[in-house]
PDB file of C-alpha atoms in Angstrom:
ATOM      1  CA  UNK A 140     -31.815  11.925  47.938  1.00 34.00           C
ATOM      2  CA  UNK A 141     -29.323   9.474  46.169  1.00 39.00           C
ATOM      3  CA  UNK A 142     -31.171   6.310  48.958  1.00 39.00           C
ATOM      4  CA  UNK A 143     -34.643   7.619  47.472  1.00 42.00           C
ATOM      5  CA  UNK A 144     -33.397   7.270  44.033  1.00 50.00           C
ATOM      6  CA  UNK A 145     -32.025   4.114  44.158  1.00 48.00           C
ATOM      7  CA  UNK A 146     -35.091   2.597  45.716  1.00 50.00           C
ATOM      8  CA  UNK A 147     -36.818   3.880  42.655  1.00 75.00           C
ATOM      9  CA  UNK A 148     -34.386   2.028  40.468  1.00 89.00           C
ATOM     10  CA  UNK A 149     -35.240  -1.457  39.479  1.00 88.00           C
ATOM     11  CA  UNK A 150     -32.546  -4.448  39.156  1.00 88.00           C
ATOM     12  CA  UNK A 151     -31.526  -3.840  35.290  1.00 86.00           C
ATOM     13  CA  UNK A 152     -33.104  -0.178  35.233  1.00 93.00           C
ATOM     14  CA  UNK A 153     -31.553   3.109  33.745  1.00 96.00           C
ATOM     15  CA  UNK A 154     -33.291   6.537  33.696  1.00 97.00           C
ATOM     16  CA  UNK A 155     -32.478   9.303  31.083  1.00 97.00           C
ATOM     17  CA  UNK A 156     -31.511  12.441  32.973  1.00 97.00           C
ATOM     18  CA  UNK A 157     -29.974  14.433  30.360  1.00 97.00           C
ATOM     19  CA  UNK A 158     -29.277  14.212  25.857  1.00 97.00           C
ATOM     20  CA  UNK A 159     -27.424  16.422  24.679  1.00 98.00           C
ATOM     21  CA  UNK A 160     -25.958  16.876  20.542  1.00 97.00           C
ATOM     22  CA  UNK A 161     -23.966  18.080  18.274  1.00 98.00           C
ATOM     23  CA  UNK A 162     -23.330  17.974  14.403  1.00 98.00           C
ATOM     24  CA  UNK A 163     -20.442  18.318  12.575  1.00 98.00           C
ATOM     25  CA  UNK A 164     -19.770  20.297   9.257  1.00 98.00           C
ATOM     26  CA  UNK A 165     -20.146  17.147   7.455  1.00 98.00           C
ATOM     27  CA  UNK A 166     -23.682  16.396   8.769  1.00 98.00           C
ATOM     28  CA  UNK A 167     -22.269  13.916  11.229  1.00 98.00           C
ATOM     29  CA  UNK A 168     -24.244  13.963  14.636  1.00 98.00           C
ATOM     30  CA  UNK A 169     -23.298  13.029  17.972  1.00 98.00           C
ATOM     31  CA  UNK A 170     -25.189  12.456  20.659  1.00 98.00           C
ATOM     32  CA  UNK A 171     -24.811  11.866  24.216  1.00 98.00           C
ATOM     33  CA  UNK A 172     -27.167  10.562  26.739  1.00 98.00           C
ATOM     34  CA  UNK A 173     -26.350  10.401  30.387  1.00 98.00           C
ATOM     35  CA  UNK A 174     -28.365   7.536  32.234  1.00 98.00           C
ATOM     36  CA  UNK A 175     -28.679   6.794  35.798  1.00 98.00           C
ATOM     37  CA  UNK A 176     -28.140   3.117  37.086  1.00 97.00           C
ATOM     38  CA  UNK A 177     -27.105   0.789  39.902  1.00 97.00           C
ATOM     39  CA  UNK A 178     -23.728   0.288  40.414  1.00 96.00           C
ATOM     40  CA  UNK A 179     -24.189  -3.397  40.696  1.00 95.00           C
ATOM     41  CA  UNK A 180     -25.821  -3.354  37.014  1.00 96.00           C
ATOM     42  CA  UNK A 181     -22.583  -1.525  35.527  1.00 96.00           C
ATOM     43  CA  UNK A 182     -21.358  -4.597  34.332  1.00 95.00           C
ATOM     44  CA  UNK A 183     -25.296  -6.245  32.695  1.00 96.00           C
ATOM     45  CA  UNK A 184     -25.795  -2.292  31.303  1.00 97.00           C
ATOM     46  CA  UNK A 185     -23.721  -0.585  29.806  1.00 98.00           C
ATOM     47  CA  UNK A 186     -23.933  -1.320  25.961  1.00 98.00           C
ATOM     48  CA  UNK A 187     -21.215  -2.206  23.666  1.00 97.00           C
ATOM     49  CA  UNK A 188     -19.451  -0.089  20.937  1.00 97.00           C
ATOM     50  CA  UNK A 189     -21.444  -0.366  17.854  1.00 97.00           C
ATOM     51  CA  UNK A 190     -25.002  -1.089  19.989  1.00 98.00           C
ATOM     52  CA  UNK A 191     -27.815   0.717  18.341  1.00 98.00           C
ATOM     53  CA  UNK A 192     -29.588   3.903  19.940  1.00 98.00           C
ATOM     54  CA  UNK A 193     -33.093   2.579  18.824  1.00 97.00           C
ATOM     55  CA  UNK A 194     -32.113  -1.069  20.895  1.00 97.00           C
ATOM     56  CA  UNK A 195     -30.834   0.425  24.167  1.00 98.00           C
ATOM     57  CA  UNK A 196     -32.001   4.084  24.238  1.00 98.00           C
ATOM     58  CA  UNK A 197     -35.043   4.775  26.402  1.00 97.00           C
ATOM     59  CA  UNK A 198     -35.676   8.035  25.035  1.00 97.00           C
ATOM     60  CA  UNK A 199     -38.443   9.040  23.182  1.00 96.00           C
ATOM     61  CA  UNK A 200     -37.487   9.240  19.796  1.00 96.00           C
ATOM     62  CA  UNK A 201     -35.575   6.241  18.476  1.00 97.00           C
ATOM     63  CA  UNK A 202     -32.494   6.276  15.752  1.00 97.00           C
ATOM     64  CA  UNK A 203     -31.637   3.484  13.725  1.00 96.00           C
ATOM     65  CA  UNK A 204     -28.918   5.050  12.404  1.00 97.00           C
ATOM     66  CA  UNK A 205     -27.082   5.875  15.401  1.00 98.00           C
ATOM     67  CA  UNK A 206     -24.384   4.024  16.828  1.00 98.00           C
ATOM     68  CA  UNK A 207     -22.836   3.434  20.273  1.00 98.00           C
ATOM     69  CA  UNK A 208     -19.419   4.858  19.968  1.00 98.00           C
ATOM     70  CA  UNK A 209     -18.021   5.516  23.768  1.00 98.00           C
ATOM     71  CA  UNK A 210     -19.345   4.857  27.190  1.00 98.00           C
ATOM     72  CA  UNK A 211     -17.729   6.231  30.355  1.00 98.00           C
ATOM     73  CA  UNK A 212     -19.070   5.579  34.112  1.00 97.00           C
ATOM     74  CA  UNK A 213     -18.889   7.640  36.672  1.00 97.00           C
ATOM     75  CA  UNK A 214     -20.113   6.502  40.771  1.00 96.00           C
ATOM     76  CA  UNK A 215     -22.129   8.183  42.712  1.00 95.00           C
ATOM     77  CA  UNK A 216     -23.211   8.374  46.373  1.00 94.00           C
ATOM     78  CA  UNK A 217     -25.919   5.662  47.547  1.00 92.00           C
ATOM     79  CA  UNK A 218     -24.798   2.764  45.662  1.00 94.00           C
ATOM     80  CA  UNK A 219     -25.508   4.648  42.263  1.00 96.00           C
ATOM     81  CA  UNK A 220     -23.292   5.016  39.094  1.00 97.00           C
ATOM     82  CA  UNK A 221     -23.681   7.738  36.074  1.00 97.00           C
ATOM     83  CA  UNK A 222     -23.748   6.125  32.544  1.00 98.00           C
ATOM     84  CA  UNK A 223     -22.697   8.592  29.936  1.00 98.00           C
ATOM     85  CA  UNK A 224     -23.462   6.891  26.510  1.00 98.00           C
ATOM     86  CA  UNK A 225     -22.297   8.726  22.900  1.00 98.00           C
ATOM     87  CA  UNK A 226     -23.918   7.676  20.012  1.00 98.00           C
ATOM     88  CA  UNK A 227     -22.781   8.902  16.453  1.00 98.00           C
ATOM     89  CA  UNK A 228     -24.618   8.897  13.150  1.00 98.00           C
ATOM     90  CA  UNK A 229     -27.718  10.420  11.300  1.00 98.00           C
ATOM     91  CA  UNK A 230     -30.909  11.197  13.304  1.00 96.00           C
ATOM     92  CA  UNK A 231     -32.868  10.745  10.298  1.00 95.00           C
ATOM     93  CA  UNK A 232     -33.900   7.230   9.004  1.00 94.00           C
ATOM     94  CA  UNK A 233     -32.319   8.047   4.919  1.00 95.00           C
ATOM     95  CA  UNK A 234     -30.297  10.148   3.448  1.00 96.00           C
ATOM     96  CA  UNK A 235     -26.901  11.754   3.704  1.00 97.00           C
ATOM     97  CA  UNK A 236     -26.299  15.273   4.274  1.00 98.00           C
ATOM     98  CA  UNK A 237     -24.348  17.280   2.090  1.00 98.00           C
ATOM     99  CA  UNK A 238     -20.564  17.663   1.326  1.00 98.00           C
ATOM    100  CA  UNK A 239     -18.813  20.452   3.009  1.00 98.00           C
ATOM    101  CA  UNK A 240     -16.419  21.981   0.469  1.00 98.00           C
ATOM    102  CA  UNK A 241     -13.366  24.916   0.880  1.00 98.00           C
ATOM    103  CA  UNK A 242     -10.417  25.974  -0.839  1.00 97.00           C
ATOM    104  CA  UNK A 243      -6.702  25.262   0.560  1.00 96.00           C
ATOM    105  CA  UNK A 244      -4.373  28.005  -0.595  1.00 96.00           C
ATOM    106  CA  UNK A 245      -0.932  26.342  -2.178  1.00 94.00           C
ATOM    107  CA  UNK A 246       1.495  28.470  -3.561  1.00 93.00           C
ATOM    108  CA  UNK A 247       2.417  27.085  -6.881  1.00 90.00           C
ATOM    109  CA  UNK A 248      -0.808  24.417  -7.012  1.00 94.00           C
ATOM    110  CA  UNK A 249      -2.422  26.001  -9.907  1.00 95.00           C
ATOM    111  CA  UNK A 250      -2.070  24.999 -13.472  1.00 95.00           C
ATOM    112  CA  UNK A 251      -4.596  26.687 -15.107  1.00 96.00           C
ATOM    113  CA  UNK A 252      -6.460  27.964 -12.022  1.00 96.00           C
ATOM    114  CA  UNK A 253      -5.910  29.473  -8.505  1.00 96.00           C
ATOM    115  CA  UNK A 254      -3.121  28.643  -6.385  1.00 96.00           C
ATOM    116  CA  UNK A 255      -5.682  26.196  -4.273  1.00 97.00           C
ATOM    117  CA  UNK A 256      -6.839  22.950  -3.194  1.00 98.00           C
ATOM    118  CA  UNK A 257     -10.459  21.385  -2.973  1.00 98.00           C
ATOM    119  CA  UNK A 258     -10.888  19.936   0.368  1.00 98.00           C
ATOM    120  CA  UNK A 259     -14.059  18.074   0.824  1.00 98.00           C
ATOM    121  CA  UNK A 260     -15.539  16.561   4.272  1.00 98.00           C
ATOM    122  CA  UNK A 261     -18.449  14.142   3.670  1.00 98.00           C
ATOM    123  CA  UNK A 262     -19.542  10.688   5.363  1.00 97.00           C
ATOM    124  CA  UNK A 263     -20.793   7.710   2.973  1.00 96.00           C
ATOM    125  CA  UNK A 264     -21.337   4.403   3.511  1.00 92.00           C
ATOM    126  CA  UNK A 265     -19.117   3.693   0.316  1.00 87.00           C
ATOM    127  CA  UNK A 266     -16.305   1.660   0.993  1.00 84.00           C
ATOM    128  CA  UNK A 267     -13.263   3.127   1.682  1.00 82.00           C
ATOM    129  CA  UNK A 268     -11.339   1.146  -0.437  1.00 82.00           C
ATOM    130  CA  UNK A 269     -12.937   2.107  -3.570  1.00 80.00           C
ATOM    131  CA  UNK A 270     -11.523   5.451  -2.845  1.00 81.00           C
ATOM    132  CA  UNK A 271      -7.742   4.130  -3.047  1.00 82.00           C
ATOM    133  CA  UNK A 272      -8.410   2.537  -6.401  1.00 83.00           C
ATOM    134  CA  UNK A 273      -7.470   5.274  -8.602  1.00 82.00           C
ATOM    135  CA  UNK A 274      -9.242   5.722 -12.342  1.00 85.00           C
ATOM    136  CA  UNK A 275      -8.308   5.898 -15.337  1.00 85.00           C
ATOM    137  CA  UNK A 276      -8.741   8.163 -18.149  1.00 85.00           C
ATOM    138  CA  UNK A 277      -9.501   6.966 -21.919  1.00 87.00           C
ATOM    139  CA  UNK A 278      -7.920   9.135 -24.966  1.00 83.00           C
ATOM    140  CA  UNK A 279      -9.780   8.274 -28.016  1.00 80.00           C
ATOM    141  CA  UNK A 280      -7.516   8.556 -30.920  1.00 75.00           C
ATOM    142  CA  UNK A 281      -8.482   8.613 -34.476  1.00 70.00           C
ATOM    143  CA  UNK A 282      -7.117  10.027 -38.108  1.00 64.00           C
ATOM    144  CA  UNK A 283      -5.817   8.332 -41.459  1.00 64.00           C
ATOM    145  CA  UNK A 284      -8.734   6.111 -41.643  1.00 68.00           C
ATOM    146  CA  UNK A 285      -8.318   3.988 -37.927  1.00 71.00           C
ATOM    147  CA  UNK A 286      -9.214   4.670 -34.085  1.00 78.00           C
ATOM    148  CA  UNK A 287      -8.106   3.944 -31.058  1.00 83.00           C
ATOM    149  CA  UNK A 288      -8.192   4.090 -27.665  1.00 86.00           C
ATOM    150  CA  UNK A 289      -6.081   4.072 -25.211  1.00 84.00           C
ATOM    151  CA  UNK A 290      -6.817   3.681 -21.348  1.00 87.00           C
ATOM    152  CA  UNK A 291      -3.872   5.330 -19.213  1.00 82.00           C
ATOM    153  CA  UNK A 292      -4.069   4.765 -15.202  1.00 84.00           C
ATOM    154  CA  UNK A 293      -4.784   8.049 -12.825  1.00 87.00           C
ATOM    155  CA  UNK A 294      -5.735   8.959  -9.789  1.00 89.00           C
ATOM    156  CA  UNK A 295      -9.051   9.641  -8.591  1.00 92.00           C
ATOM    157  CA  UNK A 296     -10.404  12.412 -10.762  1.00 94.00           C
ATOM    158  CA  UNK A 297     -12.858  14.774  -9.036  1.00 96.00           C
ATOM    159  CA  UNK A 298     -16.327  13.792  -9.476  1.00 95.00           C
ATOM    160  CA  UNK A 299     -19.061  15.830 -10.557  1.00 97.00           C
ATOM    161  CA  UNK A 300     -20.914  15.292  -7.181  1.00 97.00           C
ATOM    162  CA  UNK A 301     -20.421  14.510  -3.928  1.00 97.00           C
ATOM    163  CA  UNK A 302     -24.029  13.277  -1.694  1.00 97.00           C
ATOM    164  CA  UNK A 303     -25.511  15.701  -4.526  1.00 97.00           C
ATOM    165  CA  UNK A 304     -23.293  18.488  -3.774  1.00 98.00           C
ATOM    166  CA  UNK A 305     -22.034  19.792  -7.059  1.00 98.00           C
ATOM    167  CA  UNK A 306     -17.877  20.123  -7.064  1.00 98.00           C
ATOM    168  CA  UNK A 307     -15.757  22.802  -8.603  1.00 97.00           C
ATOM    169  CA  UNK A 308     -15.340  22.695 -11.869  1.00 97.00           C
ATOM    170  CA  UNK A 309     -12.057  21.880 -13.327  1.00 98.00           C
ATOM    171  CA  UNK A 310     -10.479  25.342 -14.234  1.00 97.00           C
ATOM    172  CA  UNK A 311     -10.383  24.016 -18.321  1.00 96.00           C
ATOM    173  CA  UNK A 312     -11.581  20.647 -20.078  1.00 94.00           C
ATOM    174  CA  UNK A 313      -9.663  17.461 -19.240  1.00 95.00           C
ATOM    175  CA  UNK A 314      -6.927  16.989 -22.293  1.00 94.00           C
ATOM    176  CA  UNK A 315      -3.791  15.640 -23.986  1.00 94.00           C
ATOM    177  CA  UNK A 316      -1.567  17.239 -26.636  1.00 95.00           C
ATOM    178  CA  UNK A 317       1.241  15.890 -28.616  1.00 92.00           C
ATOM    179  CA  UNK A 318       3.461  16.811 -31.471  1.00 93.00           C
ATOM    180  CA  UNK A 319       6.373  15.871 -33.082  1.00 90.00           C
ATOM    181  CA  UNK A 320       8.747  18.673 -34.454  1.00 83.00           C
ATOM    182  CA  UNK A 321      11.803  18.345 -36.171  1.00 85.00           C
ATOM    183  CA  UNK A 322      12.661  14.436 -34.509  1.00 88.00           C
ATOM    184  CA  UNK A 323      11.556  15.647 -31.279  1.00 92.00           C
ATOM    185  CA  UNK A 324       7.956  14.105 -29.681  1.00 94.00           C
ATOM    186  CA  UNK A 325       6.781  16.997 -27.369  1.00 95.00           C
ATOM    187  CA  UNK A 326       3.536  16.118 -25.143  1.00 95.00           C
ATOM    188  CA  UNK A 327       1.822  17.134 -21.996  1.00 96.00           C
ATOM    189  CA  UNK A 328      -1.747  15.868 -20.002  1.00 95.00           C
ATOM    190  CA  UNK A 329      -3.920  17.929 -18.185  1.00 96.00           C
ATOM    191  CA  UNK A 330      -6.452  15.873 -15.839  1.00 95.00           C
ATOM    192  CA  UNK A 331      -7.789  18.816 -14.066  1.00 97.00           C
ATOM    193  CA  UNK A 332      -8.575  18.364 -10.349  1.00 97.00           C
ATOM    194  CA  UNK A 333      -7.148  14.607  -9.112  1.00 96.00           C
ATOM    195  CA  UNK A 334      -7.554  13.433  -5.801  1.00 95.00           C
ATOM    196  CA  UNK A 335      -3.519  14.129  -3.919  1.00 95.00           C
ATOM    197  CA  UNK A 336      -4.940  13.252  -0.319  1.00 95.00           C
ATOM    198  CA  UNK A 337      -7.255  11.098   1.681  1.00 94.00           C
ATOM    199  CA  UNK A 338      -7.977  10.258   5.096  1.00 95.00           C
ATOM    200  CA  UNK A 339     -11.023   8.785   6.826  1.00 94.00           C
ATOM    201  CA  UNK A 340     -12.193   6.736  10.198  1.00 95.00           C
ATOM    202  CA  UNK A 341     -15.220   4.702  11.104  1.00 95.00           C
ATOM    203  CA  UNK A 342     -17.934   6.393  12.751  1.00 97.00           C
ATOM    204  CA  UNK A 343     -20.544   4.079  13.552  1.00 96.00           C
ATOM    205  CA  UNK A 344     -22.013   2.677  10.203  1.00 96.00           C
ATOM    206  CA  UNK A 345     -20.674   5.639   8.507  1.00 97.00           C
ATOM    207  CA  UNK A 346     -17.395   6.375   6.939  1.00 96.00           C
ATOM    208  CA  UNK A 347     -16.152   9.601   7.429  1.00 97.00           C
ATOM    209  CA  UNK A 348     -14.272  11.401   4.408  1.00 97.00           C
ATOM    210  CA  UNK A 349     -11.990  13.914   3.900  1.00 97.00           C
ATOM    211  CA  UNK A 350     -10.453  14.228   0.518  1.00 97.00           C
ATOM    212  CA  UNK A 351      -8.355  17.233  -1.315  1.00 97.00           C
ATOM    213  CA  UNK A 352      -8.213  17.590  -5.069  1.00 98.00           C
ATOM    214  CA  UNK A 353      -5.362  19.524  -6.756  1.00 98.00           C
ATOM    215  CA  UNK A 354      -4.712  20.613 -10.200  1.00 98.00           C
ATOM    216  CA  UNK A 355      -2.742  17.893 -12.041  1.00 97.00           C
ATOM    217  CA  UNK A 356      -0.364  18.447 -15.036  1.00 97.00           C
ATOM    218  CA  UNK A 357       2.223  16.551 -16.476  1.00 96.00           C
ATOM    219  CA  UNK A 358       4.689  17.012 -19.474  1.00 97.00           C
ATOM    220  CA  UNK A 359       7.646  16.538 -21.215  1.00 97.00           C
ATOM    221  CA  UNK A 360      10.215  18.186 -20.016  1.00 96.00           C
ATOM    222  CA  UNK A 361      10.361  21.338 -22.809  1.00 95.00           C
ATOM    223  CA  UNK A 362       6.704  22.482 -20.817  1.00 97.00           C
ATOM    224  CA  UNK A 363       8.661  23.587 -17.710  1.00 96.00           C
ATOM    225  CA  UNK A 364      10.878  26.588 -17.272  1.00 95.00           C
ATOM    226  CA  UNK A 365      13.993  25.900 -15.600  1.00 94.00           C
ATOM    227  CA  UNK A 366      13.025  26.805 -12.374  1.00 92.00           C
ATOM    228  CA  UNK A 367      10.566  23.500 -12.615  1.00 91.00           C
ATOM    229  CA  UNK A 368       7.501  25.506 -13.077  1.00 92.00           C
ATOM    230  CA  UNK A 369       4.752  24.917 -15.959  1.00 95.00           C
ATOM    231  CA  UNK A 370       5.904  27.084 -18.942  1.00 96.00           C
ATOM    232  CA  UNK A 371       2.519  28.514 -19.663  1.00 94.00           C
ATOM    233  CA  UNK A 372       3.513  29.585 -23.259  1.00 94.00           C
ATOM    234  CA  UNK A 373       4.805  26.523 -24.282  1.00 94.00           C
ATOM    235  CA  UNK A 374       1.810  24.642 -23.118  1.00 95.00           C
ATOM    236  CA  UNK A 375      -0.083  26.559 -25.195  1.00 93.00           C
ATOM    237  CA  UNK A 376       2.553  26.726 -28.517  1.00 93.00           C
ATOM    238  CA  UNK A 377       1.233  22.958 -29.126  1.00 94.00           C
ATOM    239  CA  UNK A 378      -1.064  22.582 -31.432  1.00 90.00           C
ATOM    240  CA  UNK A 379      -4.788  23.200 -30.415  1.00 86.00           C
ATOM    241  CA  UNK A 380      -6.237  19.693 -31.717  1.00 85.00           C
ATOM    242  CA  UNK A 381      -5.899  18.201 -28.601  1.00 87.00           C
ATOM    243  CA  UNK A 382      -7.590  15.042 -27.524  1.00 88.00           C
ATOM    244  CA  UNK A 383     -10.305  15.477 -24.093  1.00 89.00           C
ATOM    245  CA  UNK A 384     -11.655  13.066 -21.860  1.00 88.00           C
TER     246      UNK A 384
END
């Protein structure tokens, strides 16, 4: 069998025998497609890291989008070798599937919301570096006849969408109190959901994301109990003409 079929292989030639896929929660898809070749053509064949599915692939349906991301070789009897070829990417030509959202429970995360943590998976072609910036949040100030603003730096605040997946909403508006009682200047800022951890990797042309948001809160030092928890009460004592963002 394995003489007959490597007659019927020409110098250069692969045949498809098998394609096989899988997607991930974030959309990403992977697929594999196991070729038949000469061992002598190892070396001419098999395609680089990064080589596109619709340039090398011989199957049916081409995909631009796809990328070569491992190759393994295995010989075979009569002179033959097996080319196993992933791929990784969309198998549609536009697009980007939507983000895949859950909650982390954290004791103590909340501020004004569940103990918990917004972890979202999602692949972009952004680039990953715009997600290390940071922001920055404006307070708009304004009373006895002048305004101002003033831009503060911040994390990266939770966004109202991710690939047109609507997040969670922040548990209450985005906002900054202040007073100043007898001498003392008494504050705190509530950003809502901020970005507290990041990782990705490169998958073919795509960037693969996962990102958790957590509650963010921060005060002087009256708006904690002793214990180093958020003194509810006192957050609240301040007076209610607060400034949001």
């Amino acid at each position: 069998m394995s003489a007959v079929l490597n007659g019927s292989i020409a110098s250069g030639g692969k045949v498809l025998r098998k394609s096989q896929s899988s997607t991930e929660v974030d959309g990403l898809v992977t697929l594999t497609e196991t070729y038949t070749i000469r061992a002598q053509d190892i070396e001419s064949i098999e395609p680089g890291r990064n080589t596109a599915h619709s340039s090398f692939s011989t199957a049916t349906n081409k995909y631009s989008r796809m990328l070569v991301e491992t190759t393994s070789i295995e010989p075979m009897d009569g002179g033959l070798a097996q080319l196993l070829v992933t791929y990784v990417g969309l198998d549609y030509a536009s697009g980007l599937p939507p983000a895949y959202i859950t909650a982390v429970g954290q004791p103590g995360a909340g501020v004004f919301g569940a103990d918990a943590s917004i972890s979202v998976r999602y692949i972009t072609q952004q680039s990953v570096f715009d997600l290390l910036k940071g922001a920055s949040i404006t307070l708009r100030f304004s009373g006895f006849g002048f305004t101002s603003n003033v831009t503060l730096p911040s994390k990266r605040l939770i966004p109202a969408s991710i690939n047109g997946t609507a997040m969670p909403a922040n548990p209450r508006a985005k906002e900054y109190r202040a007073s100043l009682l007898s001498g003392t200047f008494r504050e705190w800022l509530y950003s809502g959901y901020v970005q507290t951890s990041v990782s990705f990797q490169r998958r073919g042309s795509f960037n693969q994301i996962e990102e958790q948001f957590t509650e963010s809160f921060v005060g002087t030092s009256d708006m904690y109990t002793s214990s180093g928890t958020i003194d509810l009460q006192r957050v609240n004592s301040l007076p209610s003409n607060g400034f949001f963002f």
